[in-house]
Amino acid sequence: MTQVVVGQNEPIESTLRRFKRQVARAGIYIDYKKHQFFETPEEKRKRKEATRQRQRSRRH
């Protein structure tokens, strides 16, 4: 779980910026987007295959 301690004279903007940075580093938002909707096994397989194809085409 990501936690941010707010300093006594710290502006809320800098606290939010630190929180967003920690969330991005932890990969929480990406994980949330991935699990937002149910994905059938067939959809997972197709998505992974499309990712493999994209990576293969970028390498060559």
Coordinates of C-alpha atoms in Angstrom, one line a residue:
M1 CA 0.0 0.0 0.0
T2 CA 1.3 3.4 -0.9
Q3 CA 1.5 6.0 1.9
V4 CA 2.5 9.6 1.9
V5 CA 3.2 11.5 5.1
V6 CA 2.3 15.2 4.8
G7 CA 4.8 17.6 6.2
Q8 CA 3.7 20.3 8.6
N9 CA 4.2 23.3 6.2
E10 CA 4.1 21.2 3.0
P11 CA 1.7 22.3 0.3
I12 CA -0.9 19.8 -0.8
E13 CA 0.3 20.0 -4.5
S14 CA 3.7 18.6 -3.6
T15 CA 2.2 15.9 -1.5
L16 CA -0.1 14.9 -4.4
R17 CA 2.9 14.9 -6.8
R18 CA 4.8 12.6 -4.4
F19 CA 1.8 10.3 -4.1
K20 CA 1.3 10.1 -7.9
R21 CA 5.0 9.3 -8.3
Q22 CA 4.8 6.5 -5.8
V23 CA 1.7 5.0 -7.4
A24 CA 3.4 5.1 -10.8
R25 CA 6.5 3.4 -9.5
A26 CA 4.5 0.7 -7.7
G27 CA 2.5 0.0 -10.9
I28 CA -0.8 0.3 -9.1
Y29 CA -2.5 2.3 -11.8
I30 CA -1.5 -0.1 -14.5
D31 CA -2.7 -3.1 -12.4
Y32 CA -6.0 -1.3 -11.8
K33 CA -6.5 -0.7 -15.5
K34 CA -5.7 -4.3 -16.3
H35 CA -8.3 -5.7 -13.7
Q36 CA -10.9 -3.0 -14.3
F37 CA -13.0 -5.4 -16.6
F38 CA -13.2 -9.1 -16.7
E39 CA -11.0 -10.6 -19.4
T40 CA -11.8 -14.1 -20.7
P41 CA -9.0 -16.5 -21.3
E42 CA -9.4 -16.1 -25.0
E43 CA -9.1 -12.3 -24.7
K44 CA -5.9 -12.7 -22.6
R45 CA -4.4 -15.1 -25.2
K46 CA -5.2 -12.7 -28.0
R47 CA -3.8 -9.7 -26.1
K48 CA -0.6 -11.5 -25.3
E49 CA -0.2 -12.7 -28.9
A50 CA -0.7 -9.2 -30.2
T51 CA 1.9 -7.9 -27.7
R52 CA 4.4 -10.6 -28.9
Q53 CA 3.7 -9.6 -32.5
R54 CA 4.3 -5.9 -31.8
Q55 CA 7.6 -6.6 -30.0
R56 CA 8.7 -8.9 -32.7
S57 CA 8.0 -6.3 -35.4
R58 CA 9.9 -3.6 -33.4
R59 CA 13.0 -5.8 -33.1
H60 CA 13.3 -6.4 -36.9

